[in-house]
XYZ file of C-alpha atoms in Angstrom:
508
model
C 0.337 0.227 0.394
C 1.074 3.503 -0.930
C 2.305 5.800 1.976
C -0.643 8.243 0.287
C -3.240 5.213 1.398
C -2.640 4.463 4.000
C -2.523 7.787 5.441
C -5.855 7.506 3.980
C -6.174 4.290 6.108
C -5.518 5.751 9.595
C -8.420 8.764 8.914
C -10.384 5.546 9.339
C -8.759 4.930 12.642
C -10.952 7.215 14.905
C -14.131 5.680 12.792
C -13.264 2.299 13.248
C -12.621 2.631 17.197
C -16.107 4.905 17.172
C -19.264 2.691 20.131
C -20.689 -0.868 18.641
C -23.711 1.235 17.627
C -22.515 3.887 15.777
C -19.638 1.897 13.998
C -21.121 1.583 10.760
C -22.240 4.360 10.166
C -19.417 6.218 10.884
C -16.648 3.998 8.873
C -18.631 5.197 6.150
C -18.523 9.091 7.510
C -14.479 9.119 7.712
C -14.200 6.880 4.404
C -16.511 9.592 2.307
C -14.669 12.598 4.080
C -11.851 10.300 2.928
C -12.095 10.472 -1.662
C -13.936 14.057 -1.238
C -10.853 15.706 0.829
C -8.086 14.091 -1.936
C -6.810 11.503 0.514
C -7.712 9.638 -1.129
C -7.644 9.979 -5.371
C -9.362 8.518 -7.667
C -8.189 5.702 -9.435
C -7.020 4.211 -5.597
C -6.932 0.732 -5.015
C -8.283 -0.365 -2.358
C -7.631 -2.715 0.346
C -10.505 -5.958 0.254
C -12.612 -6.092 3.134
C -11.043 -8.348 5.068
C -7.043 -6.391 5.297
C -9.623 -3.538 6.197
C -11.478 -5.095 8.895
C -7.491 -6.965 9.948
C -6.196 -3.135 10.622
C -9.161 -1.242 11.474
C -10.203 -4.000 14.269
C -13.559 -4.620 12.572
C -15.978 -6.466 11.702
C -15.456 -7.089 8.089
C -19.035 -7.138 7.940
C -18.641 -3.524 8.299
C -16.679 -2.703 5.601
C -18.388 -4.822 3.137
C -21.021 -2.467 3.999
C -19.190 0.934 3.881
C -17.861 0.452 0.040
C -21.521 -0.944 -0.515
C -22.802 2.147 0.303
C -20.241 3.979 -1.154
C -20.850 2.265 -4.166
C -23.806 3.280 -4.729
C -23.668 6.726 -4.068
C -20.601 7.015 -6.453
C -17.320 7.675 -4.362
C -16.099 3.978 -5.404
C -17.068 1.757 -8.028
C -15.896 -2.334 -7.669
C -15.259 -3.914 -10.455
C -16.213 -7.834 -9.849
C -12.829 -10.001 -9.431
C -10.911 -7.306 -9.794
C -10.718 -5.308 -6.311
C -12.463 -2.263 -4.981
C -11.204 1.354 -5.759
C -11.715 5.038 -6.124
C -14.486 6.162 -8.502
C -13.470 9.787 -10.027
C -17.447 11.659 -9.338
C -16.891 12.787 -6.018
C -15.188 16.863 -6.223
C -13.964 18.739 -3.373
C -16.204 21.991 -2.014
C -13.827 25.290 -2.221
C -12.411 26.401 -0.149
C -15.227 30.384 1.211
C -14.272 33.723 0.826
C -16.430 35.763 2.261
C -19.317 34.112 4.108
C -21.979 36.125 1.955
C -20.002 34.909 -1.472
C -19.374 36.728 -4.235
C -21.779 39.747 -3.758
C -25.050 39.309 -6.692
C -24.909 39.667 -9.777
C -20.324 38.946 -9.649
C -19.972 36.111 -12.302
C -16.988 34.210 -11.903
C -18.162 30.908 -14.056
C -19.107 33.673 -17.274
C -22.117 35.482 -18.550
C -23.578 31.881 -17.968
C -25.812 31.916 -21.015
C -27.504 29.350 -22.179
C -30.477 27.913 -24.691
C -32.322 24.607 -25.134
C -32.346 23.165 -28.411
C -35.290 20.778 -28.607
C -38.614 19.858 -27.815
C -39.790 22.314 -24.747
C -42.706 21.317 -23.098
C -43.511 24.998 -21.561
C -46.221 25.457 -18.123
C -49.109 23.950 -19.142
C -48.689 21.733 -21.489
C -46.943 18.046 -21.517
C -48.581 16.470 -18.820
C -51.601 16.766 -17.241
C -51.258 20.533 -15.840
C -53.809 19.760 -12.851
C -51.863 17.651 -11.297
C -50.636 18.997 -7.862
C -46.833 18.757 -6.277
C -45.563 14.731 -5.109
C -49.864 13.838 -6.141
C -51.092 15.997 -3.911
C -54.544 17.728 -5.537
C -55.868 20.897 -5.314
C -57.797 22.197 -1.843
C -61.254 20.155 -1.467
C -61.162 19.136 -5.565
C -64.212 16.342 -5.553
C -62.935 16.361 -1.787
C -67.275 15.477 -1.102
C -67.564 12.450 -2.475
C -64.326 10.871 -1.923
C -64.185 7.990 0.795
C -60.411 7.080 0.799
C -57.669 9.480 -0.049
C -54.538 7.342 -2.211
C -52.971 10.926 -3.541
C -49.198 11.126 -2.752
C -47.293 13.686 -1.207
C -48.625 14.902 2.033
C -47.540 12.584 5.814
C -50.123 11.419 8.404
C -50.439 14.937 10.097
C -51.970 13.843 13.425
C -47.540 12.637 13.971
C -47.100 15.991 14.517
C -45.210 15.840 17.694
C -47.149 19.122 19.632
C -46.144 18.266 22.620
C -42.385 18.299 22.143
C -42.935 21.577 19.474
C -44.743 23.278 22.345
C -41.843 22.179 24.601
C -39.570 24.293 22.554
C -41.641 26.972 21.980
C -41.739 27.648 25.777
C -38.041 27.235 25.400
C -37.224 29.158 23.182
C -40.011 31.911 24.465
C -37.784 31.454 28.008
C -34.181 32.591 26.178
C -34.755 34.916 22.965
C -33.293 37.733 23.270
C -35.591 41.497 22.779
C -32.065 42.366 19.945
C -32.609 38.305 17.974
C -36.953 39.613 17.203
C -34.830 42.221 14.743
C -34.396 41.419 10.553
C -32.686 38.070 10.497
C -30.086 36.823 8.524
C -31.969 36.044 5.510
C -29.541 33.220 4.758
C -30.672 32.314 9.083
C -30.623 31.772 12.435
C -26.779 31.501 13.227
C -28.000 28.330 14.990
C -30.555 26.335 12.858
C -28.071 26.590 9.919
C -25.800 24.592 12.099
C -27.606 22.663 13.788
C -29.501 22.020 9.627
C -26.208 21.531 8.808
C -24.791 18.943 11.749
C -27.499 17.791 10.464
C -27.354 16.181 7.136
C -24.359 15.714 7.110
C -24.692 12.635 9.801
C -28.251 11.410 7.800
C -27.676 12.331 4.566
C -23.465 12.706 3.089
C -23.831 16.004 2.173
C -20.923 18.397 2.525
C -22.453 20.715 4.297
C -21.088 24.915 5.782
C -23.394 26.189 7.682
C -22.672 29.695 6.089
C -23.571 28.149 2.992
C -26.507 26.845 4.055
C -29.629 29.000 3.072
C -33.291 29.207 5.013
C -36.443 29.265 3.378
C -40.194 27.353 2.441
C -39.163 24.914 1.148
C -38.131 23.435 -1.977
C -40.868 25.527 -3.455
C -38.994 28.890 -2.712
C -35.862 26.919 -3.294
C -36.491 26.319 -6.518
C -37.617 29.349 -7.224
C -34.985 31.685 -5.519
C -32.652 29.052 -8.068
C -34.896 29.347 -11.211
C -34.579 33.513 -10.407
C -30.684 33.210 -10.225
C -30.272 31.112 -13.039
C -32.521 33.474 -15.618
C -30.665 37.088 -14.296
C -28.260 34.477 -15.736
C -29.083 33.941 -19.075
C -30.240 30.141 -18.821
C -33.772 29.661 -20.732
C -34.456 26.873 -19.677
C -34.333 24.110 -16.903
C -34.441 20.429 -17.290
C -36.959 17.963 -15.421
C -37.119 14.233 -15.117
C -40.285 12.474 -16.977
C -41.766 10.975 -15.505
C -41.126 13.626 -12.035
C -43.187 16.551 -10.542
C -45.156 18.634 -12.887
C -44.643 21.592 -9.972
C -41.177 21.868 -10.701
C -41.999 23.485 -13.730
C -44.745 25.104 -12.604
C -42.498 26.669 -10.530
C -39.589 27.515 -12.485
C -42.399 29.501 -15.140
C -42.656 31.570 -12.244
C -38.941 32.668 -13.055
C -39.831 33.195 -16.628
C -37.519 29.601 -17.633
C -39.346 27.014 -19.572
C -38.843 22.838 -18.905
C -37.804 20.295 -21.012
C -39.151 16.994 -20.018
C -35.254 14.462 -20.051
C -36.359 10.592 -20.148
C -35.714 8.141 -17.642
C -34.562 4.202 -17.257
C -34.215 2.282 -14.579
C -31.533 3.846 -13.968
C -31.668 7.106 -13.387
C -31.667 9.847 -15.880
C -30.582 9.154 -19.810
C -27.289 10.966 -20.759
C -28.036 10.962 -24.612
C -30.859 13.469 -24.572
C -29.853 15.155 -21.418
C -26.931 16.306 -23.577
C -28.915 17.030 -26.848
C -31.652 19.281 -24.684
C -28.925 22.419 -24.678
C -29.853 22.689 -21.157
C -27.562 23.522 -18.732
C -29.451 22.918 -15.215
C -31.523 20.819 -14.115
C -33.296 18.901 -11.377
C -33.777 15.809 -10.254
C -34.641 12.662 -7.290
C -31.440 10.637 -7.648
C -32.125 9.560 -4.686
C -35.910 7.969 -4.746
C -37.178 9.310 -7.829
C -39.950 10.632 -8.009
C -42.366 9.301 -9.047
C -40.871 5.998 -9.529
C -39.301 5.084 -6.660
C -35.752 4.218 -7.854
C -32.356 5.430 -6.798
C -30.629 6.746 -9.228
C -27.196 3.737 -9.886
C -23.942 4.393 -9.687
C -22.902 5.230 -13.084
C -25.352 8.061 -13.469
C -25.255 10.053 -10.570
C -21.569 9.614 -11.603
C -22.829 10.671 -15.290
C -24.931 13.410 -14.341
C -21.884 15.314 -12.714
C -20.193 14.983 -16.276
C -22.602 16.730 -18.141
C -22.597 19.651 -15.522
C -19.402 20.013 -15.618
C -18.578 19.279 -19.247
C -21.886 21.838 -19.607
C -20.711 24.689 -16.888
C -24.603 23.942 -15.485
C -25.140 23.057 -11.507
C -28.364 20.313 -10.812
C -31.212 21.163 -8.100
C -31.524 17.876 -5.788
C -35.207 17.942 -4.117
C -34.036 15.571 -1.668
C -38.134 15.297 -0.836
C -38.388 12.253 1.499
C -34.898 11.646 2.043
C -35.434 11.175 5.705
C -37.970 7.106 4.929
C -36.168 4.240 4.053
C -37.927 0.760 5.541
C -36.422 -2.090 3.466
C -31.837 -1.056 2.698
C -29.753 1.866 3.815
C -30.683 5.521 2.974
C -28.516 6.110 -0.505
C -26.354 9.486 0.774
C -27.084 12.905 -1.385
C -25.780 12.950 -4.729
C -24.695 16.985 -3.202
C -22.075 14.978 -0.998
C -20.155 14.019 -4.902
C -19.763 17.891 -5.681
C -21.001 21.271 -3.573
C -19.995 23.216 -6.304
C -22.229 22.504 -9.168
C -24.908 20.451 -6.972
C -26.949 23.001 -5.451
C -29.167 20.476 -1.913
C -32.502 21.170 -1.525
C -34.729 19.418 1.212
C -37.886 20.512 3.856
C -39.768 19.272 7.133
C -42.790 18.863 5.603
C -42.859 15.224 5.421
C -41.227 14.767 8.220
C -43.048 17.061 10.288
C -46.114 18.982 8.565
C -45.369 20.782 5.760
C -47.734 24.175 6.907
C -44.295 25.375 8.968
C -42.942 26.590 5.573
C -39.395 25.075 6.571
C -36.956 24.190 4.309
C -32.852 24.536 3.358
C -30.546 24.159 0.011
C -26.952 23.898 0.261
C -26.094 26.080 -2.308
C -21.676 26.400 -4.115
C -20.546 29.035 -4.316
C -20.812 31.234 -7.268
C -24.215 30.965 -6.634
C -24.247 31.790 -3.118
C -24.414 36.002 -3.268
C -27.048 35.473 -5.818
C -29.255 33.415 -3.154
C -29.137 34.889 0.126
C -30.025 38.785 -1.992
C -32.920 37.142 -3.998
C -34.387 36.157 -0.413
C -33.524 39.261 0.653
C -34.984 41.056 -1.527
C -38.234 38.378 -1.743
C -39.356 38.323 2.669
C -36.117 39.237 4.256
C -35.520 35.731 5.978
C -37.606 33.607 7.920
C -39.953 33.911 10.843
C -37.047 34.092 13.187
C -39.968 32.266 15.758
C -40.120 29.353 14.427
C -36.005 29.042 13.156
C -34.723 29.137 16.749
C -38.064 26.162 17.428
C -36.946 24.562 14.806
C -33.114 25.165 16.055
C -33.973 23.777 19.350
C -35.774 20.827 18.288
C -32.887 19.937 15.703
C -30.690 19.932 19.056
C -32.663 18.313 21.900
C -33.132 14.961 19.421
C -36.057 15.323 18.894
C -36.269 15.310 14.900
C -33.940 12.093 15.055
C -36.368 10.950 17.748
C -40.092 12.383 15.058
C -38.841 10.395 12.222
C -37.803 7.122 13.793
C -41.294 7.148 15.005
C -42.995 8.695 11.671
C -41.014 5.577 10.516
C -42.645 2.917 12.222
C -45.682 4.049 11.678
C -45.184 4.469 7.414
C -43.579 0.915 6.909
C -46.393 -0.053 8.922
C -48.877 1.538 6.584
C -46.888 0.831 3.437
C -46.789 -3.273 4.682
C -50.865 -2.497 4.903
C -50.932 -1.819 1.664
C -48.292 -4.467 0.090
C -50.974 -7.145 1.668
C -54.202 -5.711 0.578
C -52.974 -5.317 -3.072
C -51.784 -8.952 -3.288
C -55.334 -10.206 -1.818
C -58.152 -8.158 -3.351
C -55.996 -7.145 -6.424
C -54.032 -10.301 -7.548
C -51.259 -10.435 -9.945
C -50.362 -6.462 -8.714
C -46.501 -5.724 -9.245
C -45.689 -2.537 -6.681
C -41.691 -1.570 -7.292
C -40.314 1.890 -5.171
C -41.319 -0.806 -1.666
C -38.063 0.592 -0.298
C -38.438 4.168 0.850
C -40.805 7.030 0.473
C -44.510 7.726 0.984
C -45.993 6.550 -1.803
C -45.277 2.860 -4.357
C -45.740 2.116 -7.986
C -48.311 -0.189 -8.627
C -49.127 -1.645 -11.601
C -52.612 -3.411 -12.087
C -52.866 -6.258 -14.632
C -54.953 -5.309 -17.851
C -57.960 -7.953 -16.471
C -58.859 -4.981 -14.344
C -58.606 -2.530 -16.842
C -58.449 -0.267 -19.525
C -57.075 2.254 -17.180
C -60.102 4.441 -17.786
C -62.736 2.079 -16.795
C -60.784 1.262 -14.278
C -59.995 5.025 -12.979
C -63.705 6.244 -12.733
C -64.977 3.148 -11.495
C -63.000 3.475 -8.333
C -63.820 7.280 -7.775
C -67.569 6.253 -8.286
C -66.770 3.879 -5.537
C -65.579 6.396 -3.982
C -61.392 6.466 -4.165
C -59.671 8.985 -5.812
C -56.650 7.829 -7.404
C -53.721 9.193 -10.167
C -52.440 7.168 -12.344
C -48.510 7.879 -13.712
C -49.211 8.901 -16.803
C -49.711 12.340 -15.668
C -46.387 11.995 -13.742
C -44.616 12.398 -17.659
C -44.862 12.045 -21.231
C -44.966 8.162 -21.770
C -48.793 6.487 -22.430
C -47.779 3.280 -22.798
C -50.235 0.558 -25.091
C -50.041 -2.298 -23.127
C -53.455 -1.943 -21.696
C -51.665 -2.140 -17.553
C -52.808 0.264 -14.855
C -49.957 2.372 -13.332
C -51.321 4.257 -9.784
C -48.705 6.070 -8.112
C -50.855 5.401 -4.120
C -49.647 8.010 -1.710
C -50.515 5.455 1.789
C -48.791 7.636 4.552
C -51.525 9.965 5.680
C -53.724 7.064 5.828
C -54.283 4.439 9.055
C -53.796 1.094 7.813
C -57.792 0.042 7.921
C -58.388 2.657 5.120
C -55.756 1.642 3.788
C -57.583 -1.411 3.430
C -61.035 -0.810 3.143
C -59.440 1.815 0.081
C -57.891 -1.335 -2.074
C -61.087 -3.527 -0.833
C -63.550 -0.598 -2.164
C -61.161 -0.835 -4.950
C -61.403 -4.579 -6.148
C -64.643 -4.627 -6.232
C -65.623 -1.911 -8.302
C -63.754 -3.208 -11.019
C -64.481 -6.347 -10.430
C -68.046 -6.365 -11.625
C -69.441 -6.695 -15.161
């Protein structure tokens, strides 16, 4: 082993000495950081799992799990029979200058002008323009006759931790000084940015400098902030996943940007159509693609970042449900591979409640000044009290406890849904079940055709969302493809809803 490699292995020793319950995560974090920092350079061959386990004094299973996790995220690559190597996808973050980044309007990457060649789907065209983000339908639309609503996108709001949140509010009000109630830093309260940076680094594997974290009103505002900045730099279109969330197109349209639908397969975004599109910015959901439920392969993650570097472009990573994983380890965020090309956005909308309107974005250095200035002119920053309460909640461990509580509840509901589909609609194939708050159900043709299926389900009082509303593809095989949300429904309602559908579509 080279001296360079030996130094890198020494960096893993503190992780090996971590408490047993978190040793595996610590080892993954240390190895990830060794790649990011350049201590392990691209092309470096890693020792075998047996050898590294022996050197570190840990179980071989821990090392194997770490290698597999970082290979899935794109930090490592593995060739059958040839060992494991450091991949070339990761890039280190740039050293930070002024805490607010470049002055607004300073384009250190040049004019950054771009145009979109090829077909463009403007807002209001393409997939059903009425489909709401993550499947939420308009307030009150047809609600009076709906008995069971399977539309995706809503968590169980009864799980909101009222007592713990109230305790955090009281603690904050007791200590918050009078000057703290003045106009806030548009980036957000320093204590919240510190708390979120630590949490996101630990849970999602991102590169989280608190100085480059901007508190915002959810992913929706993160998208519009970025859209305004890109439009000011001369871009005129953004690529979005096909299938994907129609709301992305509407949000960017509000900033003057058009959208180009970019096709996916089972591994992620197809590189050729992306290159041919002419766009220089895309919005993606690589950890748990919405709505298909796939996790992008390491190869497609690397290809996307190669594209962004080649065109001097940017990627908006919408990590809309990154905290909910049931049957597999969470796949780390794409942003960790190249924090200077990826804008990472997330929120508490699925973990706590969308009505809180609290989210965050991690911004590349080159965009930071312009994003912060746009945030300042848009709303002067998020409410101080709400930010302080969330900081208290995260710091005191309440957020982690809430995630564990939700995860248990949602896993149970997912399992109930799978059992109900198997019993009442046998032959249904289900995908995207390992994570998130929805599944894709492909109901056999014998229950169709799709239009009849959906009509009869609606007549029975069951609201369903077909997959075709989220993209441009129109399969002609006769199967009924559904995006079924389950997190907001009690188990009994999940079972009852599927039974109602089966009875409705089974009658002559």
